[in-house]
Coordinates of C-alpha atoms and ligand atoms in Angstrom, one line a residue:
M1 CA 135.0 87.0 130.2
M2 CA 134.4 85.8 126.9
N3 CA 135.1 88.6 123.7
P4 CA 132.3 91.5 123.5
I5 CA 130.9 92.0 120.1
T6 CA 128.6 94.9 118.6
T7 CA 126.6 94.5 115.9
Y8 CA 124.4 97.4 113.7
A9 CA 121.2 97.5 111.6
P10 CA 119.5 100.1 110.3
G11 CA 116.1 100.6 109.6
R12 CA 114.5 101.1 106.0
A13 CA 112.3 103.0 103.8
E14 CA 110.1 101.6 101.3
L15 CA 110.2 104.1 98.1
L16 CA 107.7 102.1 96.0
G17 CA 106.3 98.7 96.1
N18 CA 103.3 98.7 98.4
H19 CA 102.8 95.1 99.3
T20 CA 104.7 93.8 96.5
D21 CA 107.0 91.7 98.0
Y22 CA 105.0 88.8 99.2
N23 CA 103.6 89.0 95.7
E24 CA 106.8 88.4 94.4
G25 CA 106.8 91.3 92.6
F26 CA 109.4 94.2 92.6
V27 CA 110.1 96.8 95.8
L28 CA 112.4 100.1 95.6
A29 CA 113.8 101.0 98.9
I30 CA 116.6 102.5 101.1
A31 CA 118.3 102.0 104.5
V32 CA 118.1 105.0 106.6
D33 CA 120.5 106.5 108.9
R34 CA 119.4 105.0 112.0
G35 CA 118.9 101.6 113.4
T36 CA 119.3 99.2 116.0
T37 CA 122.7 98.1 118.1
I38 CA 123.7 95.0 120.3
R39 CA 126.2 94.6 122.3
G40 CA 126.9 91.5 124.2
Q41 CA 128.4 88.2 124.5
A42 CA 128.2 84.1 124.8
R43 CA 127.6 82.9 128.2
D44 CA 128.9 79.4 128.8
D45 CA 125.3 78.3 130.8
R46 CA 122.7 78.2 127.6
Q47 CA 120.8 81.0 129.4
I48 CA 119.8 84.1 127.6
H49 CA 119.6 87.9 129.6
L50 CA 118.1 90.1 126.8
H51 CA 117.9 93.7 128.0
S52 CA 116.4 96.6 125.7
R53 CA 117.6 100.1 126.8
E54 CA 114.6 101.5 125.4
F55 CA 112.2 99.6 127.4
G56 CA 114.6 99.5 130.2
K57 CA 113.2 95.7 130.9
T58 CA 115.3 92.3 130.8
Q59 CA 114.2 88.6 129.5
V60 CA 115.8 86.1 130.9
I61 CA 115.0 82.9 129.5
A62 CA 117.2 79.4 129.0
L63 CA 117.7 78.2 125.4
D64 CA 116.3 74.9 125.6
R65 CA 112.8 76.6 127.0
L66 CA 112.7 79.1 123.9
T67 CA 108.8 79.5 123.3
S68 CA 107.0 82.6 121.8
E69 CA 104.1 82.1 124.3
K70 CA 106.9 82.3 127.7
V71 CA 108.7 86.1 126.4
E72 CA 107.3 89.4 126.2
P73 CA 106.5 90.8 123.2
W74 CA 109.3 93.4 122.9
S75 CA 111.9 90.5 122.9
R76 CA 110.5 87.9 120.3
Y77 CA 112.0 90.0 117.6
T78 CA 115.5 88.8 118.5
L79 CA 114.5 85.6 120.5
G80 CA 112.6 84.6 117.4
V81 CA 116.1 84.9 115.2
V82 CA 117.6 82.4 118.2
D83 CA 114.8 79.9 117.5
Q84 CA 115.3 80.0 113.9
F85 CA 118.8 79.3 113.9
R86 CA 118.1 76.2 116.7
R87 CA 115.7 75.3 114.3
N88 CA 118.1 75.3 111.6
D89 CA 121.1 73.6 113.5
L90 CA 123.2 76.8 113.2
P91 CA 125.2 76.6 116.0
V92 CA 123.7 78.8 119.0
E93 CA 124.5 79.1 122.9
G94 CA 123.2 81.3 126.0
F95 CA 124.3 85.0 125.6
D96 CA 124.0 88.1 127.3
A97 CA 123.1 90.9 125.7
E98 CA 122.1 95.0 125.6
I99 CA 120.0 96.2 122.7
S100 CA 120.1 99.7 122.0
G101 CA 119.2 102.3 119.4
N102 CA 117.8 105.4 117.6
L103 CA 114.9 104.2 115.6
P104 CA 111.1 105.6 116.3
L105 CA 109.7 102.4 117.3
G106 CA 106.5 101.7 115.7
A107 CA 107.3 105.0 113.4
G108 CA 107.0 102.5 110.0
L109 CA 111.0 102.7 109.9
S110 CA 110.8 98.7 110.4
S111 CA 112.8 98.8 113.9
S112 CA 111.7 95.0 113.5
A113 CA 113.5 94.3 110.9
S114 CA 116.5 96.3 111.9
L115 CA 116.8 94.5 115.1
E116 CA 116.3 90.4 113.4
I117 CA 119.2 91.7 111.2
A118 CA 121.0 93.2 114.1
T119 CA 120.6 89.7 116.0
V120 CA 121.4 87.4 113.1
L121 CA 124.5 89.2 112.9
F122 CA 125.1 89.2 116.1
L123 CA 124.3 85.2 116.3
M124 CA 126.9 84.7 113.5
K125 CA 129.9 86.5 115.3
A126 CA 129.2 85.1 118.7
F127 CA 128.8 81.6 117.5
G128 CA 130.7 81.2 114.0
A129 CA 127.6 80.3 111.8
R130 CA 128.2 81.8 108.2
L131 CA 125.6 82.4 106.6
E132 CA 124.9 84.3 103.0
P133 CA 122.6 87.5 102.7
M134 CA 120.0 86.1 101.7
Q135 CA 119.7 83.4 103.8
M136 CA 120.4 85.8 106.8
A137 CA 117.3 87.9 105.3
H138 CA 115.2 85.1 105.2
F139 CA 116.0 83.9 109.1
A140 CA 115.2 87.7 110.2
Q141 CA 111.5 86.9 108.3
M142 CA 111.0 84.0 109.3
A143 CA 111.5 85.0 113.0
E144 CA 108.6 87.1 112.6
H145 CA 106.0 84.9 111.0
D146 CA 106.9 82.5 113.5
F147 CA 107.4 84.8 116.8
V148 CA 105.6 87.6 116.2
G149 CA 102.9 86.8 113.8
V150 CA 103.1 88.5 111.0
R151 CA 103.6 87.2 107.6
C152 CA 105.9 89.7 106.0
G153 CA 107.5 89.8 102.7
L154 CA 111.7 90.5 102.4
L155 CA 111.6 93.8 101.4
D156 CA 112.6 95.4 105.2
Q157 CA 114.9 92.7 106.1
I158 CA 117.0 92.6 102.7
S159 CA 116.8 96.4 102.5
S160 CA 118.3 96.8 106.0
L161 CA 120.8 94.5 104.9
M162 CA 121.9 95.1 101.7
S163 CA 121.3 98.7 100.8
K164 CA 123.7 100.6 99.7
A165 CA 125.0 105.0 100.3
A166 CA 123.1 107.1 98.0
H167 CA 121.3 104.5 96.2
A168 CA 117.7 102.8 95.9
T169 CA 117.9 99.1 96.3
F170 CA 116.0 97.5 93.7
I171 CA 114.8 94.1 94.6
D172 CA 112.9 91.5 92.3
C173 CA 111.1 89.8 94.8
R174 CA 110.9 86.5 92.4
S175 CA 114.5 86.2 91.7
F176 CA 115.9 88.2 94.8
K177 CA 118.3 89.7 92.6
I178 CA 119.7 92.9 93.7
R179 CA 120.5 96.2 92.3
H180 CA 121.7 99.1 93.4
V181 CA 120.5 102.2 91.7
P182 CA 122.1 105.8 92.2
F183 CA 119.6 107.9 93.9
P184 CA 120.0 111.8 92.2
D185 CA 121.9 113.8 95.1
K186 CA 120.6 117.2 95.7
T187 CA 117.5 115.5 97.4
S188 CA 116.5 113.8 100.5
F189 CA 113.9 112.0 102.9
I190 CA 111.7 113.2 105.3
L191 CA 110.0 110.4 107.3
A192 CA 107.1 111.9 108.8
N193 CA 105.7 109.8 111.6
S194 CA 101.4 110.3 112.1
G195 CA 101.7 108.8 115.5
V196 CA 99.1 107.0 114.6
K197 CA 99.3 103.1 115.3
H198 CA 96.1 100.4 114.1
A199 CA 95.7 98.5 117.1
L200 CA 95.2 95.5 114.3
V201 CA 98.1 95.9 112.2
A202 CA 99.1 92.4 112.2
S203 CA 95.6 91.4 110.8
E204 CA 94.9 93.5 109.1
Y205 CA 98.4 93.0 107.2
N206 CA 97.6 89.0 106.8
E207 CA 94.1 90.1 105.6
R208 CA 96.0 91.9 102.8
R209 CA 98.4 89.0 101.9
S210 CA 95.2 86.5 102.1
D211 CA 93.4 89.0 99.6
C212 CA 96.3 88.9 97.1
E213 CA 96.5 85.3 97.1
T214 CA 92.8 85.1 96.3
A215 CA 93.2 87.5 94.0
A216 CA 96.2 85.0 92.0
H217 CA 94.1 82.1 92.8
A218 CA 91.0 83.2 90.9
L219 CA 92.7 84.3 87.8
G220 CA 95.3 81.0 87.7
V221 CA 98.6 82.0 88.2
K222 CA 101.4 81.7 90.8
A223 CA 101.6 85.1 92.6
L224 CA 100.4 88.6 91.4
R225 CA 103.4 89.5 90.1
D226 CA 102.3 87.3 86.8
V227 CA 99.5 89.7 86.2
T228 CA 99.4 92.7 84.0
S229 CA 96.6 95.5 83.6
E230 CA 95.3 94.0 80.2
M231 CA 95.0 90.4 82.4
L232 CA 93.2 92.4 85.1
Q233 CA 91.1 94.6 83.1
S234 CA 89.7 91.8 80.5
H235 CA 89.2 89.3 83.7
K236 CA 87.3 91.9 85.9
S237 CA 83.9 90.6 85.8
D238 CA 85.5 87.4 88.0
L239 CA 86.5 89.2 91.1
A240 CA 84.6 90.5 93.6
D241 CA 85.0 94.0 94.0
R242 CA 87.5 94.4 97.0
I243 CA 89.8 91.6 95.3
R244 CA 90.0 93.5 92.5
R245 CA 91.1 96.5 93.9
R246 CA 93.4 94.7 96.3
A247 CA 94.9 93.2 92.8
L248 CA 94.7 96.6 91.2
H249 CA 97.1 97.7 93.6
I250 CA 100.0 95.2 93.4
V251 CA 99.7 95.5 89.7
G252 CA 99.9 99.0 89.6
E253 CA 102.6 99.1 92.4
N254 CA 105.0 96.8 90.3
E255 CA 104.4 99.0 87.5
R256 CA 105.1 101.7 89.3
V257 CA 108.3 100.5 90.3
L258 CA 109.8 99.4 87.1
A259 CA 108.8 103.4 85.7
G260 CA 110.7 104.8 88.8
S261 CA 113.9 102.4 88.1
D262 CA 113.9 104.2 85.0
A263 CA 112.8 107.6 86.2
L264 CA 115.9 106.8 88.1
Q265 CA 118.4 105.9 86.0
Q266 CA 117.7 108.9 83.7
G267 CA 117.8 111.2 86.9
D268 CA 114.4 112.1 86.3
I269 CA 113.2 112.9 90.1
A270 CA 110.3 114.5 89.3
R271 CA 108.7 111.7 87.3
F272 CA 109.7 109.4 90.4
G273 CA 107.7 112.1 92.5
K274 CA 104.5 111.6 90.6
L275 CA 104.7 108.0 91.0
M276 CA 105.1 108.4 94.8
F277 CA 101.9 110.3 94.9
A278 CA 99.8 107.6 92.3
S279 CA 101.3 104.9 95.0
H280 CA 99.5 106.7 98.2
E281 CA 96.5 107.3 95.9
S282 CA 96.3 103.4 95.1
S283 CA 97.2 103.0 98.9
R284 CA 94.5 105.1 99.6
V285 CA 91.4 104.2 97.4
N286 CA 92.5 100.0 96.0
F287 CA 94.4 98.6 98.5
E288 CA 92.7 100.5 102.0
N289 CA 95.9 100.2 104.0
S290 CA 95.8 104.3 104.5
C291 CA 94.4 106.3 107.3
P292 CA 93.2 110.4 107.9
E293 CA 96.1 111.4 109.1
L294 CA 98.6 109.7 106.4
D295 CA 96.0 111.0 103.5
Q296 CA 96.6 114.6 105.4
L297 CA 100.0 114.5 105.4
V298 CA 100.3 113.3 101.6
E299 CA 97.7 116.3 100.7
T300 CA 100.3 118.5 102.3
A301 CA 103.0 117.6 100.5
R302 CA 101.6 117.7 97.5
Q303 CA 100.9 121.7 98.1
T304 CA 104.2 122.3 99.5
P305 CA 106.8 124.3 97.1
G306 CA 109.8 121.6 97.5
V307 CA 108.2 118.2 97.4
Y308 CA 108.5 115.8 94.4
G309 CA 106.2 113.4 96.1
A310 CA 105.1 111.5 99.2
R311 CA 103.3 108.3 100.0
L312 CA 102.5 105.7 102.7
S313 CA 105.9 103.7 103.4
G314 CA 105.6 100.2 104.6
G315 CA 102.5 98.2 105.6
G316 CA 100.1 101.2 106.3
F317 CA 97.6 101.6 108.3
G318 CA 99.5 104.8 110.7
G319 CA 102.8 104.5 110.4
A320 CA 104.9 107.3 108.8
T321 CA 104.8 108.5 105.2
I322 CA 108.2 109.0 103.2
N323 CA 108.6 112.6 101.4
L324 CA 111.2 112.9 98.7
V325 CA 112.5 116.9 98.9
E326 CA 114.5 119.0 97.2
A327 CA 117.9 119.1 99.1
G328 CA 117.3 122.7 101.5
R329 CA 114.4 122.8 101.7
E330 CA 113.9 120.0 104.4
D331 CA 112.8 123.1 107.4
E332 CA 109.8 124.3 104.9
V333 CA 108.5 121.2 104.5
I334 CA 108.7 119.8 107.9
R335 CA 107.0 123.3 109.3
A336 CA 104.0 122.8 106.6
L337 CA 103.7 119.3 107.8
T338 CA 104.2 120.0 111.2
A339 CA 101.1 122.9 110.7
S340 CA 98.9 120.6 108.8
L341 CA 99.1 117.7 111.2
P342 CA 99.9 118.4 115.4
G343 CA 102.3 115.8 117.0
V344 CA 103.7 114.6 113.5
D345 CA 107.6 114.1 113.9
C346 CA 109.6 114.5 111.3
L347 CA 112.8 112.6 110.8
V348 CA 115.4 113.4 108.0
T349 CA 117.3 110.8 106.3
K350 CA 119.6 110.3 103.0
A351 CA 119.9 106.7 101.8
A352 CA 122.3 104.8 103.9
D353 CA 124.4 102.1 104.0
G354 CA 122.6 98.6 105.1
A355 CA 124.4 96.8 107.8
L356 CA 126.6 95.0 105.4
E357 CA 128.5 98.0 104.1
H358 CA 128.3 99.5 107.4
A359 CA 130.1 96.6 108.9
A360 CA 132.1 96.5 106.4
S361 CA 133.1 100.3 106.8
H362 CA 133.2 100.1 110.8
P363 CA 135.7 97.1 111.0
T364 CA 136.0 97.9 114.3
L365 CA 132.0 97.5 115.8
Ligands
GLA1 C1 105.6 95.5 106.1 C2 106.1 94.4 105.9 C3 106.8 94.2 104.4 C4 106.2 94.8 103.4 C5 105.7 95.9 103.3 C6 104.9 96.5 102.7 O1 106.7 96.3 106.3 O2 107.1 93.9 106.6 O3 107.4 92.8 104.1 O4 105.2 93.9 102.9 O5 105.0 95.8 105.0 O6 105.4 97.0 101.2

């Protein structure tokens, strides 16, 4: 029997910077204190036996016959990473692995990226590839593009991998320079899962991405990162209304991330919270990636004492809101949210370590 291996990667929550990642803009995110674990070992027959505890299902496939169509959707996040290793001539063989975890699926906490990153770490340990953190994030992202069909940016993968406890992770999605900004203590986050799952998330997401590309093209820039509010204002009549609103969201989000990062440096949590509310409003009106349930949760948060700010977190079209809350008042806030949207599922988290820090502090993982 070969040596058993265990790897772990957390989910993430986006604090500010919605859909800015693939526009080469800025993001502030955290890793949450829950995630996905993979346990298993290499096999010597080029077969993959993958089991999901959550789904109670097993997928068996020969490494050499691996394509996304041949495998079940739940297994594509893992097997998509295997496929990236193969395409990039990284060492990979058959293996047995079991996936388990404590992240709610489809709740906007990126259980998908946590699974992809845990897989990258698992394959590296099992077969000896040496990768830089940005390469690891990149292979995880490409697994999602090629095997799942979502043209996501790198926010989820980077924050799952590189976050640090008690800090927000600032990502410049052009240079890919990462900065850890201390998060004022005496705060916690409540992730409120609306339970709404939009049927067309992947296609809506990809449509938003192509709207942004259309806007950048019409404005003659490489990406919306290069657009300022003033530029947008002076080119107002050159853009169709929908495209202009999409661009307005991204430009505003980039400005809010920079302002939010300053606010955090100064320990001004109230200002940070206001930026979160403004971000949600822009999602609702300009990017149209909210839904009535998320709007309801944010409206309730706005009226609840102890909440600094709230907004949808992640792709949108359902999923969760993130609420920045005064520590000690979590229960009252959860009561208010639950009363306003029955069935909402709330989870309290602090900014946690990403997979790299987690592995460093748990060497026996
Ligand atoms: C999803 C994607 C990310 C990012 C967010 C929106 O989580 O996977 O790349 O685009 O949506 O900010």
